[in-house]
Coordinates of C-alpha atoms and ligand atoms in Angstrom, one line a residue:
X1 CA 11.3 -22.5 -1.3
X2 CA 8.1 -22.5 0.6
X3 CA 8.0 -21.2 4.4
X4 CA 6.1 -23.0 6.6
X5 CA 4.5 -20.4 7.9
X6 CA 4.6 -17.4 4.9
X7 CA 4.7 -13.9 5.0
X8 CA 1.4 -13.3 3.5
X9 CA -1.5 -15.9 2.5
X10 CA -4.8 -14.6 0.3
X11 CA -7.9 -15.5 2.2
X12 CA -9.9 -17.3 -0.9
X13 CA -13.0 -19.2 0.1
X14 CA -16.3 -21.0 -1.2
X15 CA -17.5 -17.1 -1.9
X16 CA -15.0 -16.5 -4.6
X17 CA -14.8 -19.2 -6.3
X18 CA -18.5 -19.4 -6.7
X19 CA -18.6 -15.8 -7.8
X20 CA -15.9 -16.2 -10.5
X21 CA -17.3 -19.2 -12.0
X22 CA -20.7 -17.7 -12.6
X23 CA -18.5 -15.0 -14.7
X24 CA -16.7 -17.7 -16.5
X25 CA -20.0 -19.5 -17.3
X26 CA -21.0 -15.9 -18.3
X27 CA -19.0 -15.6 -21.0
X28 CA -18.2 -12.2 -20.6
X29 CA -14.7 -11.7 -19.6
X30 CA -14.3 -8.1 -20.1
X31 CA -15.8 -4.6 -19.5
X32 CA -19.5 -5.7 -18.0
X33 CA -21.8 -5.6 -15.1
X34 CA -19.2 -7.0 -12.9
X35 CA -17.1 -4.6 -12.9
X36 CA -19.4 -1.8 -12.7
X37 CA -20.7 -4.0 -9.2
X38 CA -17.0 -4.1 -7.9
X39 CA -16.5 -0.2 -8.4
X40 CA -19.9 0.7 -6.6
X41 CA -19.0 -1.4 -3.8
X42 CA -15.6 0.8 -3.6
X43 CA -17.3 3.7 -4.0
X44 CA -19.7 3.5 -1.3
X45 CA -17.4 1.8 0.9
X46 CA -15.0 5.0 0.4
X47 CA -17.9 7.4 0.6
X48 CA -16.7 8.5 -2.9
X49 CA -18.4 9.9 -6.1
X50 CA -16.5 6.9 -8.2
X51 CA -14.7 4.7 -8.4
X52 CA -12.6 3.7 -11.9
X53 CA -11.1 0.0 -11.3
X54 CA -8.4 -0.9 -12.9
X55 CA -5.2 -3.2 -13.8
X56 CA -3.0 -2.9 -11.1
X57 CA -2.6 0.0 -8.1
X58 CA 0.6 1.0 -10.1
X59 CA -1.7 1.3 -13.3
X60 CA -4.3 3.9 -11.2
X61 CA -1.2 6.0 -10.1
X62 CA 0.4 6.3 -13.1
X63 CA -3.3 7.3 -14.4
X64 CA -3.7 9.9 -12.3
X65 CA -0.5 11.5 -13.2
X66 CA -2.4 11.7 -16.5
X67 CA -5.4 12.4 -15.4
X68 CA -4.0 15.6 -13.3
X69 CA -1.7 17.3 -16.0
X70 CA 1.6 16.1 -14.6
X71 CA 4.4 16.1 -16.3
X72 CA 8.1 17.5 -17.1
X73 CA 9.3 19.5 -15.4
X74 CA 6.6 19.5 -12.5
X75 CA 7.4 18.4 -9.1
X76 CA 5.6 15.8 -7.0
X77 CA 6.1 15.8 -3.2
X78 CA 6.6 12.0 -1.9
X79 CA 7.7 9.4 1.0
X80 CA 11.5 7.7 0.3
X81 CA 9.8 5.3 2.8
X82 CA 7.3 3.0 0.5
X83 CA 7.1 0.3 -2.5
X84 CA 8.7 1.7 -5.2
X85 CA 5.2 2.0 -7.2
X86 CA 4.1 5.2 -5.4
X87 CA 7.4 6.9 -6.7
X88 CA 7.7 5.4 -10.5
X89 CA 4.2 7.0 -11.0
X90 CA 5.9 10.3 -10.8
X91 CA 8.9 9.3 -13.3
X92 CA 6.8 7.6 -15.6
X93 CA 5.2 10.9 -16.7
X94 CA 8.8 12.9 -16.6
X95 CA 8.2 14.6 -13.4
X96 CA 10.9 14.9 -10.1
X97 CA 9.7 13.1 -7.4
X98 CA 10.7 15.0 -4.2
X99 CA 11.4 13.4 -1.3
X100 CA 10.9 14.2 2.2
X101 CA 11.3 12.4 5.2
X102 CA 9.3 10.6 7.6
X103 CA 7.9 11.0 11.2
X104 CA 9.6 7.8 13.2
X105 CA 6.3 6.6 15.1
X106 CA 3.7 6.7 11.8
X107 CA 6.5 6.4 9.5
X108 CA 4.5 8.5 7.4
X109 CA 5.7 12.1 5.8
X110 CA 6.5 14.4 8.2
X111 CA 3.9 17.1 7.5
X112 CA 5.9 20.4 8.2
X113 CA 8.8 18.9 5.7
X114 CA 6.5 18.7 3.2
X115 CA 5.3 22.3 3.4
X116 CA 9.0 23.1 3.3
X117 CA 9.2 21.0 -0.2
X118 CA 6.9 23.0 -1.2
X119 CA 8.2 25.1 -4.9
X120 CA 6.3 26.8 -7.4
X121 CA 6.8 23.7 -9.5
X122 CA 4.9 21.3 -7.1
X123 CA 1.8 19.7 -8.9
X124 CA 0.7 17.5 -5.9
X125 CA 1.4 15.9 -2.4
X126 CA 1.8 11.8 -3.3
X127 CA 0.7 10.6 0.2
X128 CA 1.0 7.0 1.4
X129 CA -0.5 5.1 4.0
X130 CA 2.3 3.1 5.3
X131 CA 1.3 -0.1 6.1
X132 CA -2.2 0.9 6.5
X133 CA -1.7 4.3 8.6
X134 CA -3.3 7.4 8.1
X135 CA -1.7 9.1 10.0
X136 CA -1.5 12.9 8.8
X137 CA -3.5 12.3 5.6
X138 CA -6.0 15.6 7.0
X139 CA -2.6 17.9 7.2
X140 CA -1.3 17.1 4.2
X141 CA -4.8 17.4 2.7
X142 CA -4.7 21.0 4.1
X143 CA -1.1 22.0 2.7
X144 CA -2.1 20.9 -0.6
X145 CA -5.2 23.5 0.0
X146 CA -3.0 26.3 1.2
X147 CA -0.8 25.9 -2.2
X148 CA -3.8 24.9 -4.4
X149 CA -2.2 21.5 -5.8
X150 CA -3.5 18.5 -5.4
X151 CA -3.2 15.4 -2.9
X152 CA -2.8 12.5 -4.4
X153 CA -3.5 9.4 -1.7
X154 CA -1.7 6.1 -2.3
X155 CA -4.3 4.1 -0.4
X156 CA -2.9 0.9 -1.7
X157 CA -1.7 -0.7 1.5
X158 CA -5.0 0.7 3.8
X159 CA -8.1 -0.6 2.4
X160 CA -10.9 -0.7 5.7
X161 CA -9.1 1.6 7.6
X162 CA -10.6 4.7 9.1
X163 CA -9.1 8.0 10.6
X164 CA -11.3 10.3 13.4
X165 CA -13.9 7.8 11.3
X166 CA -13.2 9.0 7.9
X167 CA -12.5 6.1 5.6
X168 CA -8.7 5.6 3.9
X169 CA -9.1 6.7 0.4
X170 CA -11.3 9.9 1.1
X171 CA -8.5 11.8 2.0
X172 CA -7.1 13.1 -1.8
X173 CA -8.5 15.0 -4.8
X174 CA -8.1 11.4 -5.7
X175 CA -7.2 7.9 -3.8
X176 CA -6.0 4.3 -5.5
X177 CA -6.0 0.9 -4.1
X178 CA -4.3 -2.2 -5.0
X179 CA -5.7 -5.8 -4.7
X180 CA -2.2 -8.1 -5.6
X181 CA -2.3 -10.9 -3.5
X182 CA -0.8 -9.6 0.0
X183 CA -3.1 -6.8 -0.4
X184 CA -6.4 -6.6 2.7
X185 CA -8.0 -7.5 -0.7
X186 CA -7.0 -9.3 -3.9
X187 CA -8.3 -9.9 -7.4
X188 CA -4.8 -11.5 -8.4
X189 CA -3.5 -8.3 -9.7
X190 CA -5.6 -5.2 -10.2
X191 CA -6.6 -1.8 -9.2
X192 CA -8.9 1.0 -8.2
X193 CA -9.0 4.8 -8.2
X194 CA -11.3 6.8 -6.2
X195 CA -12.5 10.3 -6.5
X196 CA -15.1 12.9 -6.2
X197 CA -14.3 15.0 -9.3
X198 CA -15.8 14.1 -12.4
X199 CA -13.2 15.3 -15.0
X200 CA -10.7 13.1 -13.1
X201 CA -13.0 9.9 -13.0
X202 CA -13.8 10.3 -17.0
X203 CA -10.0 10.9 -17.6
X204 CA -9.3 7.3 -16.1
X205 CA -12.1 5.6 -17.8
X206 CA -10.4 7.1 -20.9
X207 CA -6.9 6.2 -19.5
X208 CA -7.4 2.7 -18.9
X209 CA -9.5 1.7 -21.9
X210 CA -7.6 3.2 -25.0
X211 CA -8.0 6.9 -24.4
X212 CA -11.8 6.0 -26.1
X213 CA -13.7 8.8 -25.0
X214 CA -15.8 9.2 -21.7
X215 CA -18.3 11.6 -20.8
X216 CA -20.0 11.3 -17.8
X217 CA -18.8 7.9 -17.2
X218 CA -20.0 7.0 -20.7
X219 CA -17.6 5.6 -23.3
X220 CA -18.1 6.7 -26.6
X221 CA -17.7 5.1 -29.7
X222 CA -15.4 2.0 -29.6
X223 CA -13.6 3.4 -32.7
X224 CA -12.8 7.2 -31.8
X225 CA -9.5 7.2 -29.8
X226 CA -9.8 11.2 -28.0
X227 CA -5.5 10.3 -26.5
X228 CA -3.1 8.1 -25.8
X229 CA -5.1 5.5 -23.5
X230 CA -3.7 2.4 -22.2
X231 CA -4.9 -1.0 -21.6
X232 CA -5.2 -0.8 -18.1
X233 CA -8.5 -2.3 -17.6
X234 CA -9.7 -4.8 -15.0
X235 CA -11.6 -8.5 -16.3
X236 CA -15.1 -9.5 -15.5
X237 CA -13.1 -12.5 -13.8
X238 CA -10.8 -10.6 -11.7
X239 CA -14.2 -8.0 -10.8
X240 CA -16.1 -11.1 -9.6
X241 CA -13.3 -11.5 -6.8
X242 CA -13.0 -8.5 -5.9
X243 CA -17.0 -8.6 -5.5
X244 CA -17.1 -11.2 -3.5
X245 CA -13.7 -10.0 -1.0
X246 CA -15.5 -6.7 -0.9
X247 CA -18.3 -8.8 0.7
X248 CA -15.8 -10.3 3.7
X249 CA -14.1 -7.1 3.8
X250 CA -15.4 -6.3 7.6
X251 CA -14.4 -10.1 8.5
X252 CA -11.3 -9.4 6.5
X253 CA -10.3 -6.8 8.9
X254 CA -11.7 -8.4 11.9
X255 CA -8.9 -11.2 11.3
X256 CA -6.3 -8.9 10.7
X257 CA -6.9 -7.2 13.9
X258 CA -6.5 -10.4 15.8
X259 CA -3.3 -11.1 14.5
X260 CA -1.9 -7.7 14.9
X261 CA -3.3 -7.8 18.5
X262 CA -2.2 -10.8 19.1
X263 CA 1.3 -10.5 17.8
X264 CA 1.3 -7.0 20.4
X265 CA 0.7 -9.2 23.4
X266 CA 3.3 -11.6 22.7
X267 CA 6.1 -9.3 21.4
X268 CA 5.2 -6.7 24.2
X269 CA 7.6 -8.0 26.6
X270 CA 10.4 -8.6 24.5
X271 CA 13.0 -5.9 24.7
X272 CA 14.9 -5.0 21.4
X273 CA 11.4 -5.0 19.7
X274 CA 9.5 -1.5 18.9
X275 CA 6.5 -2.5 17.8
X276 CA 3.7 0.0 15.2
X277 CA 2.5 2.7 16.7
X278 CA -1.0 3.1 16.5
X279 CA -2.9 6.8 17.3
X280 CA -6.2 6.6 19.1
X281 CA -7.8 7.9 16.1
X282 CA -7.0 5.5 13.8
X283 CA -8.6 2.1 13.2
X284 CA -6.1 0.4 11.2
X285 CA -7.1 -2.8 8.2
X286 CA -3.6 -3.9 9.0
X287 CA -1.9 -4.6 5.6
X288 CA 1.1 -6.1 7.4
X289 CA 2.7 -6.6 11.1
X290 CA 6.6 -4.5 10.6
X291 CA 8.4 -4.4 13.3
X292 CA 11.9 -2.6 14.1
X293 CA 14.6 -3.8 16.0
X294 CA 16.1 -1.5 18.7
X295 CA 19.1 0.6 17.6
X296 CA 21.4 -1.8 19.0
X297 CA 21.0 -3.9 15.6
X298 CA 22.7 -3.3 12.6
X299 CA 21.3 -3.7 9.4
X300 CA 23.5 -6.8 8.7
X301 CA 22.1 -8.0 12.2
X302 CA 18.7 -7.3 10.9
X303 CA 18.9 -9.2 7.3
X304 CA 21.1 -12.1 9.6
X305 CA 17.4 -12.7 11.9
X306 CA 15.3 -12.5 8.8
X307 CA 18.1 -15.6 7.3
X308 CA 17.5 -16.9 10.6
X309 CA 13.5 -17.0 10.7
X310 CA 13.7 -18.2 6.4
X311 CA 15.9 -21.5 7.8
X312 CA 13.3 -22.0 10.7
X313 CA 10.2 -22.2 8.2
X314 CA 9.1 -18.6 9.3
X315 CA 8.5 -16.2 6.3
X316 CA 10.3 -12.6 7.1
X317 CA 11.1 -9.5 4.8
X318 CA 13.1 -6.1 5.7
X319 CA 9.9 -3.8 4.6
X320 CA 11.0 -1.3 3.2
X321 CA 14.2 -0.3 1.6
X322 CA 14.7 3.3 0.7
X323 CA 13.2 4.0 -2.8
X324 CA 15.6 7.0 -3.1
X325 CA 18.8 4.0 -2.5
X326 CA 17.4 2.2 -5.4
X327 CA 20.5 1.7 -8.2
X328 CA 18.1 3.7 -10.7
X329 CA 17.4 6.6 -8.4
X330 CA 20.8 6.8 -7.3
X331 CA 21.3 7.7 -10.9
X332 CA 19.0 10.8 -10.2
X333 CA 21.4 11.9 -8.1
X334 CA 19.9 10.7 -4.4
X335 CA 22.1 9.3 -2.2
X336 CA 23.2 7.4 1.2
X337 CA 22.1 10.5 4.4
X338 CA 19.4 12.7 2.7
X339 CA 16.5 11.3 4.5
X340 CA 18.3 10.2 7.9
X341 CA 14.8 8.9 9.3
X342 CA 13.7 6.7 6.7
X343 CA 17.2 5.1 6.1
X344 CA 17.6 4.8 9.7
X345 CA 14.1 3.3 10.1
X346 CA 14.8 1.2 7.0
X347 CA 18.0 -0.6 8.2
X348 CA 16.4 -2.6 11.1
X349 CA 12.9 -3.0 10.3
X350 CA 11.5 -6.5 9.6
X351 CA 8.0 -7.7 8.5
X352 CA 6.9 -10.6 10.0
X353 CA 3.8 -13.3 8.5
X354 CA 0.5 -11.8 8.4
X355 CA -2.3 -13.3 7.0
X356 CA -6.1 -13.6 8.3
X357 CA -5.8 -17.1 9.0
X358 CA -2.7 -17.1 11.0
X359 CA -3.2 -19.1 14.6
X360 CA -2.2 -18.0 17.9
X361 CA 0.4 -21.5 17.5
X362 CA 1.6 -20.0 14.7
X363 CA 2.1 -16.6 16.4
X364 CA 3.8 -18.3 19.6
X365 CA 6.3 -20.0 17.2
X366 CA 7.0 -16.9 15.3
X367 CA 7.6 -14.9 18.1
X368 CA 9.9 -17.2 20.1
X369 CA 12.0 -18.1 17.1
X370 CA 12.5 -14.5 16.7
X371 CA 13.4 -13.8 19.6
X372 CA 15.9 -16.7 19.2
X373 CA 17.1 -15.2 16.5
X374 CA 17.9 -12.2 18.0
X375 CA 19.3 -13.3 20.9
X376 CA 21.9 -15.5 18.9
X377 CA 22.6 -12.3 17.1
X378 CA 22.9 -10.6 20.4
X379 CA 25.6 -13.5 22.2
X380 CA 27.5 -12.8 19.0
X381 CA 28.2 -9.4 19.2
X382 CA 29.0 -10.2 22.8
Ligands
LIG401 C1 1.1 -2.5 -3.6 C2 1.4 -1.0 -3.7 C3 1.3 -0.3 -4.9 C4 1.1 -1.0 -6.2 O1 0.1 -1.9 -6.3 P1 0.1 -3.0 -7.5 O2 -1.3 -3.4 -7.5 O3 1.0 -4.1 -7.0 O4 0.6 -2.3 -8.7 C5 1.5 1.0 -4.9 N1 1.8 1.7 -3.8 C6 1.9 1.1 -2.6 C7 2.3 1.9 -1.4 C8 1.8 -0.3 -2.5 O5 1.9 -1.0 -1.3

């Protein structure tokens, strides 16, 4: 089934398609100039040394695991409140993600809980910028200083955004964005990883193409294998739209910026509805509009509206469940009450459609069959 009006909608136009035909008329498909064109663009955009695309933004995480030495029996400090991604990384290399939980307004880590995760077996601080906030991403920069680990910044959901005018992704030893298709950005699936250290950027190359050997951001002979790489690497084709999105990225965030500011002024008067909280000092890319129902919901209230707004056309989602409640992590041992802000914030939030193109109509008609919705849920509960 097909919503009328979606949660999320790529924003392809005349641009891209032109750009990814002259790479399919090309006939290079792989590992070319393309590539090379889409990492510069991320680079400079990021004010970073390099950039290293790649497969997927779950591909450059688990890379930089790698890339940084982690592994059993090391511990990586990390939000319960996120897509799943930003946490597997850590298991898929043997470490213990450790949680911590989140400040209510940002919905990011609370800082001072994660100096108090702090152990001598902490490798780095995973950071995420929910839903495009960077909120914090200079404090936790400094705790990883004061321990002398690393910060690792899952940028994946905050391409174009900017904090005290700093751009998202310049915040780690080492940033990664992800371009699926309800990213600011897409290339259909695929990835990049950021940095300004050199060992880390060759590392990845190596990583993603085989563990063939790179020095200096040259690859060495196709033949030589130095580890155990992957195939993580990004095609020409995918490259050439990411190229030409990089180009509309400024336009790309202009949109999103009238939609969130438009959603604000409608939903501003309706009571029951706490919309994102945005500091003064951020400029936000927007990668979705989440907002939270007052605590007079329940969570079965909650996933009732989001039924509700699925049988009136309206695409909804609850954004995000609690990684650690996941059936596999409960296995870990992580359970229902250890991270009482995040579950709590979990249970009634809801993401409504956001996509560049989205119309004030659309808007209106989202907003009043939410409140609808929530007023049904309301009468019921009497
Ligand atoms: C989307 C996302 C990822 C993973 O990106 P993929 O490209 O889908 O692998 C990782 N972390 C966060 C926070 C994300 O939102």
């Amino acid at each position: 089934m097909v919503d009328e009006i979606p949660l999320s909608e790529p924003d392809i136009t005349d641009l891209e398609v032109a750009m990814v035909e002259r790479v399919l008329r090309s006939k290079r498909l792989s590992i070319g100039p393309v590539n090379e064109q889409f990492e510069k663009t991320v680079a400079a955009r990021t004010g970073r040394g390099h950039a290293v695309s790649c497969s997927s933004g779950t591909a450059g995480l688990h890379m930089l695991m790698l890339a940084m030495g982690i592994g059993p029996g090391d511990e990586v400090v990390t939000t319960p409140f996120s897509f799943i991604a930003s946490s597997n990384c850590i298991l898929y290399v043997g470490a213990k993600p450790v949680f911590v939980d989140i400040c209510p307004k940002s919905l990011n880590m609370d800082p001072q809980r994660v100096e108090d995760a702090i152990t001598p077996r902490t490798k780095a601080i995973l950071a995420v910028e929910t839903f495009g906030n960077p909120a914090f991403m200079p404090d936790y920069r400094a705790i990883a200083a004061r321990h002398e680990i690393r910060m690792i910044e899952d940028s994946c959901e905050g391409l174009g955004g900017k904090y005290r005018g700093k751009p998202v992704g310049s915040f780690g030893h080492a940033g990664v964005f992800g371009f699926y298709p309800n990213k600011q950005i897409t290339t259909g699936e695929g990835g990049m990883i950021v940095t300004d250290d050199d060992r880390i950027a060759d590392l990845c190359r190596s990583y993603r193409n085989q563990g063939r050997g790179v020095m200096g951001g040259v690859t060495g002979s196709w033949l030589a294998h130095d580890r155990l790489g992957y195939n993580y690497r990004l095609s020409e084709i995918q490259a050439a739209l990411g190229v030409a999105q990089m180009r509309r990225l400024d336009e790309i965030v202009e949109q999103r910026q009238r939609v969130a500011r438009l959603y604000m002024e409608q939903l501003l008067d309706l009571p029951d509805i706490i919309l994102p909280t945005v500091d003064h000092d951020t400029f936000m890319s927007w990668f979705v509009f989440v907002v939270r129902l007052s605590d007079r919901f329940s969570q079965d209230e909650r996933d009732r509206i989001i039924e509700g707004l699925h049988r009136h056309d309206v695409g909804a989602a609850p954004y995000f469940p609690c990684i650690h409640l996941q059936p596999f992590y409960r296995e870990l041992g992580f359970k229902e009450g250890m991270f009482p802000v995040a579950e709590s914030v979990s249970r009634r939030t809801l993401a409504l459609p956001f996509f560049n193109r989205l119309t004030e109509k659309n808007i209106e008609f989202v907003v009043q069959t939410l409140s609808l919705m929530m007023s049904r849920e309301g009468l019921k509960r009497g």
